[in-house]
Short mmCIF file of C-alpha atoms and ligand atoms in Angstrom, two decimals:
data_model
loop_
_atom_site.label_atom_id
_atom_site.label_comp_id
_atom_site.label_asym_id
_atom_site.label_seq_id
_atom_site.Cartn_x
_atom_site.Cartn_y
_atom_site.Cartn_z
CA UNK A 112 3.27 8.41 -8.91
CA UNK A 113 6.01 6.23 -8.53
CA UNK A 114 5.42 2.77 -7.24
CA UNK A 115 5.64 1.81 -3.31
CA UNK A 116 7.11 -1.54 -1.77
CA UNK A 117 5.73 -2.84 1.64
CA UNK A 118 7.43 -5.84 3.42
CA UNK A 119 5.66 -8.23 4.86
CA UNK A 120 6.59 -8.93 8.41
CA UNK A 121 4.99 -12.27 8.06
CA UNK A 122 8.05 -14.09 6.17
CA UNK A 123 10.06 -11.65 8.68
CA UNK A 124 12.05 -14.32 11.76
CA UNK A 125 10.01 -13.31 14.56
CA UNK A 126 12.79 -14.20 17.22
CA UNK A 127 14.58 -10.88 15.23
CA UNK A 128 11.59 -8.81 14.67
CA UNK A 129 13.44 -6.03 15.84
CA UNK A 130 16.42 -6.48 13.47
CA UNK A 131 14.07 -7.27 10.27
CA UNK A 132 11.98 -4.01 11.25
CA UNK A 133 15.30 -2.00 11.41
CA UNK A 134 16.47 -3.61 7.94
CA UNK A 135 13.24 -2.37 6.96
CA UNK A 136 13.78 1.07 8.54
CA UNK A 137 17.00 1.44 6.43
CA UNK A 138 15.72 -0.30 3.40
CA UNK A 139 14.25 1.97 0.08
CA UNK A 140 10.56 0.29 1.24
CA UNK A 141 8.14 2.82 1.82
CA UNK A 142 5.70 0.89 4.37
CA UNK A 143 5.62 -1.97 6.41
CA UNK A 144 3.01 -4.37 6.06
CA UNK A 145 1.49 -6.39 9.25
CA UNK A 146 -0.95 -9.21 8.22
CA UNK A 147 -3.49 -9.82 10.86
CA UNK A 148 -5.19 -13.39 10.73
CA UNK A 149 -7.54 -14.75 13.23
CA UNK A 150 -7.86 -18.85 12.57
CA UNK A 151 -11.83 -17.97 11.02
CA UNK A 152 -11.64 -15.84 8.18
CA UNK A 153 -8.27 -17.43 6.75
CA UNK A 154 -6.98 -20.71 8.00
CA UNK A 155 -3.85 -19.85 9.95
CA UNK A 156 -3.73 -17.18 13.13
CA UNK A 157 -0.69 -14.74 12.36
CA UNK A 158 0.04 -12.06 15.42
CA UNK A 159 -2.04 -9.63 16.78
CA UNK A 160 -1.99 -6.06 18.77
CA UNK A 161 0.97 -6.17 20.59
CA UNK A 162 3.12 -6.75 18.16
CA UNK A 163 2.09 -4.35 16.15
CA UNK A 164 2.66 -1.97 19.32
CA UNK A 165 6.03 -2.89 19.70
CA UNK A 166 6.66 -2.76 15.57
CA UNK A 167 5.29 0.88 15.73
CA UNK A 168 8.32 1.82 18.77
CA UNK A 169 10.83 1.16 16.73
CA UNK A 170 9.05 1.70 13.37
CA UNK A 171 10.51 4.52 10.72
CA UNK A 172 8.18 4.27 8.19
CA UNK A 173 3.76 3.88 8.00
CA UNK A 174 2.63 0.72 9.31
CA UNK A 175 0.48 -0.94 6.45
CA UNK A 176 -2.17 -3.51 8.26
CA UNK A 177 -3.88 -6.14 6.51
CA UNK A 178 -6.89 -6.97 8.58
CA UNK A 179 -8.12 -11.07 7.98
CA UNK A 180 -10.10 -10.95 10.29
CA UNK A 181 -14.51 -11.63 11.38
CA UNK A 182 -15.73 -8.67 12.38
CA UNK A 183 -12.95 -6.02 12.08
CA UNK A 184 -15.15 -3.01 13.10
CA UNK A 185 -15.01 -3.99 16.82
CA UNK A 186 -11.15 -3.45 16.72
CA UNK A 187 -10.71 -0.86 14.31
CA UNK A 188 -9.74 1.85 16.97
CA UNK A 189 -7.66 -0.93 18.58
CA UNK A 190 -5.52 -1.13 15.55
CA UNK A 191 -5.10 2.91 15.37
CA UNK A 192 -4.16 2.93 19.03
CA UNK A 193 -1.58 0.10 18.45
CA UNK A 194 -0.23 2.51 15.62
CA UNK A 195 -1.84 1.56 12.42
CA UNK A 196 -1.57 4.23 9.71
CA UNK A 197 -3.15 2.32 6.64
CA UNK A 198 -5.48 -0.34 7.87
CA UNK A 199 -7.57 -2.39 5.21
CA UNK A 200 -9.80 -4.78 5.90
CA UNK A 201 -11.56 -7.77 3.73
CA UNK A 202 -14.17 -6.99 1.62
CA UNK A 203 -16.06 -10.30 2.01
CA UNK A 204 -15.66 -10.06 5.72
CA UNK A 205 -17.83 -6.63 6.00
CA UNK A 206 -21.63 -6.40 6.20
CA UNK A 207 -21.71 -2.62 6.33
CA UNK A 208 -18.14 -1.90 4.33
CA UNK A 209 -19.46 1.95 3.81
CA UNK A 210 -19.74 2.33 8.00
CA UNK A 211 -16.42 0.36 8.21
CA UNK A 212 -14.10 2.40 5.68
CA UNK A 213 -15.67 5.62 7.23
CA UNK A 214 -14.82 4.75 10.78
CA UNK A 215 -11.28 3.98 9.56
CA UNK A 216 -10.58 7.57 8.12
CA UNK A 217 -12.22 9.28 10.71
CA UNK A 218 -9.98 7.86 13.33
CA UNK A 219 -7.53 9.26 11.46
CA UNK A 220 -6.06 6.11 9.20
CA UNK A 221 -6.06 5.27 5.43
CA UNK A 222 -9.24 2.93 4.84
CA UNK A 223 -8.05 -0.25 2.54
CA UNK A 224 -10.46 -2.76 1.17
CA UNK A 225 -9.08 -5.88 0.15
CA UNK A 226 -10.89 -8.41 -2.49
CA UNK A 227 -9.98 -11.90 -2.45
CA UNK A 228 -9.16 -13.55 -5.85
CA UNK A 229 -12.49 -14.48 -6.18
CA UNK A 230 -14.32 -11.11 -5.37
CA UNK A 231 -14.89 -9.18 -9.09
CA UNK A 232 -13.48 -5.33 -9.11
CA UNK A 233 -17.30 -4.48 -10.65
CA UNK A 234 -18.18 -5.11 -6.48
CA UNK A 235 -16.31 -2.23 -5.53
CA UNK A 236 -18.26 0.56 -7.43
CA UNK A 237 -19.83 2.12 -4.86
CA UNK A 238 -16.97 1.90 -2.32
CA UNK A 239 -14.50 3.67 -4.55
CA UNK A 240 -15.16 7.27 -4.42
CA UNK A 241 -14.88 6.78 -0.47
CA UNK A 242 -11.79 4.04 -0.33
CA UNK A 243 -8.16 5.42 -0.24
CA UNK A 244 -6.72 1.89 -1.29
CA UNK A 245 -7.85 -1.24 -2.93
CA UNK A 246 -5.78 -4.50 -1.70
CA UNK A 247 -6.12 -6.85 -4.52
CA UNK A 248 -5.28 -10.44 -3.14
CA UNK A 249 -3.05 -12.05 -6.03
CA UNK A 250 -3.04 -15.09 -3.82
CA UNK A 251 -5.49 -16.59 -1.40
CA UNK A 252 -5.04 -15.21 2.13
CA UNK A 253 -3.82 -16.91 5.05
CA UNK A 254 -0.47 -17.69 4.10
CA UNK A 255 2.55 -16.42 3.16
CA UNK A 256 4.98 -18.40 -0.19
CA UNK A 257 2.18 -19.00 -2.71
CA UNK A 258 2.55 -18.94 -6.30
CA UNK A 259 1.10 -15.73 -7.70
CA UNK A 260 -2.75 -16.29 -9.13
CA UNK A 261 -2.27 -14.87 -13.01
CA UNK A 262 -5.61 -14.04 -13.59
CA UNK A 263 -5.24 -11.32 -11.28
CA UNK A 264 -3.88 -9.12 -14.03
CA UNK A 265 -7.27 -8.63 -15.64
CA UNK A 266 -8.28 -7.58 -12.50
CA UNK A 267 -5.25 -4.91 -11.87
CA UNK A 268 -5.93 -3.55 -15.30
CA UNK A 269 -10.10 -3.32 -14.90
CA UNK A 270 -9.39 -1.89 -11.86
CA UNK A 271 -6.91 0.69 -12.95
CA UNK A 272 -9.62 1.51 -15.81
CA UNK A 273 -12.41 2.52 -13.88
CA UNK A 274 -9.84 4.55 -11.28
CA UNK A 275 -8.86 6.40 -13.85
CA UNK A 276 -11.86 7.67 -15.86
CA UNK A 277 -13.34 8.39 -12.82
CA UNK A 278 -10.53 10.13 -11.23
CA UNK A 279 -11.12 8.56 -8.06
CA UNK A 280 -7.91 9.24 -5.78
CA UNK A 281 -7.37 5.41 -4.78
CA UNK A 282 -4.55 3.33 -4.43
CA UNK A 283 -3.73 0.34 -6.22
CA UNK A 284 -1.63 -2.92 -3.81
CA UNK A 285 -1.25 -6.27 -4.77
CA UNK A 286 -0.15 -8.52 -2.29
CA UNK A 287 0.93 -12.47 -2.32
CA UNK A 288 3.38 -14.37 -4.57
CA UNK A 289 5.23 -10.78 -5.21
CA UNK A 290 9.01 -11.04 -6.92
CA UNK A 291 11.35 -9.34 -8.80
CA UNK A 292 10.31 -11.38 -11.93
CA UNK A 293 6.43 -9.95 -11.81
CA UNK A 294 7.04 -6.92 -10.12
CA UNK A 295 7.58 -4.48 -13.36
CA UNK A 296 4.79 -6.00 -15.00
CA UNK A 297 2.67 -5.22 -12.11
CA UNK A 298 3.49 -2.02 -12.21
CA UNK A 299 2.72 -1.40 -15.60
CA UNK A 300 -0.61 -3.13 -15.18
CA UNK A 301 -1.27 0.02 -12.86
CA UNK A 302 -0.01 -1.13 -9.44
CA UNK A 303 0.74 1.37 -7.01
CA UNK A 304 1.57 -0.52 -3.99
CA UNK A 305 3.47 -3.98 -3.80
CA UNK A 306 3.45 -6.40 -0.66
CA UNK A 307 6.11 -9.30 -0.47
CA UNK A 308 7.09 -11.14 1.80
CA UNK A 309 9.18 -14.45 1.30
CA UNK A 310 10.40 -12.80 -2.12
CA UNK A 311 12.52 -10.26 0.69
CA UNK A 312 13.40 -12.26 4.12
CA UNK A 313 13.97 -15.60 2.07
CA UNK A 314 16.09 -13.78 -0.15
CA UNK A 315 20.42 -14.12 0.77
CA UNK A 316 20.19 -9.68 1.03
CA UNK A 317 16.68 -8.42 1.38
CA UNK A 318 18.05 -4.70 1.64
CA UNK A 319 19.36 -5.43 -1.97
CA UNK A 320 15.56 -7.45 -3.22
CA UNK A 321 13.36 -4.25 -1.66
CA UNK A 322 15.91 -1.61 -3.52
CA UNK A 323 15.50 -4.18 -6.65
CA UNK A 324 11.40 -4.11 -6.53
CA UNK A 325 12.15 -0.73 -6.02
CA UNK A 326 14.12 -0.02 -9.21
CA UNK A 327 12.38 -2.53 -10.87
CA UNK A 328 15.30 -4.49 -12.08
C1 DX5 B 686 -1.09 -13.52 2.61
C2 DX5 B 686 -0.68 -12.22 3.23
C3 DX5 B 686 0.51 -11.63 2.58
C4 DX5 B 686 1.77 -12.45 2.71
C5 DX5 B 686 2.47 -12.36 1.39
O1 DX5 B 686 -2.29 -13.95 3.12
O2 DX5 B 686 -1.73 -11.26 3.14
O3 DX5 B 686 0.76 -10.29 2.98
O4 DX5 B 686 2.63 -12.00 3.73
O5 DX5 B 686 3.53 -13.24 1.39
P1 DX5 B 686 4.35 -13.58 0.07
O6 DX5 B 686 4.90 -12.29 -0.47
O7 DX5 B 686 5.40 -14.51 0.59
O8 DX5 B 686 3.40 -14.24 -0.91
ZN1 ZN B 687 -1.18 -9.03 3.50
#
């Protein structure tokens, strides 16, 4: 399949959320990624429901939402409601991760788990064959404009090993320090989804960086 970008509304200037959305909305990006943080399970508190309420009104393409959050199964329908249509939630934040990614597909989403760069891939074993994306963190959450964690490559490529001889339909993102200088290589590593954020809204014509990660040039 051919790779998908996701913008991440985070680096976006909230006092023109609606404009950045739009630019998004016209932009080759496939999604649009919301990162949820709540102060506990990352250091910083992000935005919560209603913005991603009023995203989804004006909203042309799937809303992609990154869950860092304690405890996301007591607002998983909250998130669907709000208009979530991939939600993925933290691997080290879920005691029962089976009950959690099955409540998010059978409220009719796309169940993400995301591993922190600590987290190995051989932890997700038994989650793959029910998972429709892994989110693997290439920096540590919580913040948007951090370098890019190297190592994570091994993990990409492990990852995209054991996807593939066990033709298990799952999604590959990678999401934090995201650029046009990585980006190809990420892809060849066997991403399927990219996140970035500051690498698009710090950028002087983010139409022109998402249509670059796009085309990979
Ligand atoms: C980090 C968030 C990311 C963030 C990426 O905790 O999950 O989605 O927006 O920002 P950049 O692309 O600037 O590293
Ligand atoms: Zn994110």
């Amino acid at each position: 399949m051919n790779h998908l970008v996701s913008p991440s509304l985070l680096a976006a200037d909230f006092l023109n959320l609606g404009r950045d959305v739009t630019l998004i909305n016209r932009s080759m990006a496939d999604w649009i990624h919301l990162d949820i943080m709540d102060g506990v399970f990352v250091p910083n508190i992000s935005f919560g429901l209603p913005v991603v309420e009023h995203v989804k009104k004006i909203a042309e393409k799937p809303l992609d939402v990154h869950l860092m959050i304690i405890d996301p199964d007591r607002y998983l329908s909250r998130f669907h409601e709000a208009g979530a249509n991939i939600l993925t939630v933290q691997y080290e934040a879920c005691t029962h991760l089976h009950r959690t990614v099955t409540e998010i597909k059978r409220l009719g989403m796309r169940a993400g788990v995301a591993i922190n760069p600590h987290t190995p891939v051989s932890l997700l074993t038994n989650i793959l064959p029910f998972a429709d994306m892994i989110l693997i963190m290439t920096v540590n959450p919580g913040f948007g404009g951090q370098s890019f964690i190297h190592d994570c490559y091994n993990k990409i490529r492990e990852l995209r090993r054991i996807i593939d001889e066990n033709g298990f339909n799952v999604l590959i993102e990678v999401d934090g320090g995201i650029d046009t200088t990585n980006a190809a290589s990420l892809v060849e590593a066997g991403v399927n989804v990219m996140v970035a954020g500051n690498a698009v809204f710090s950028s002087p014509d983010p139409t022109e960086t998402i249509l670059r990660l796009k085309e990979l040039s």
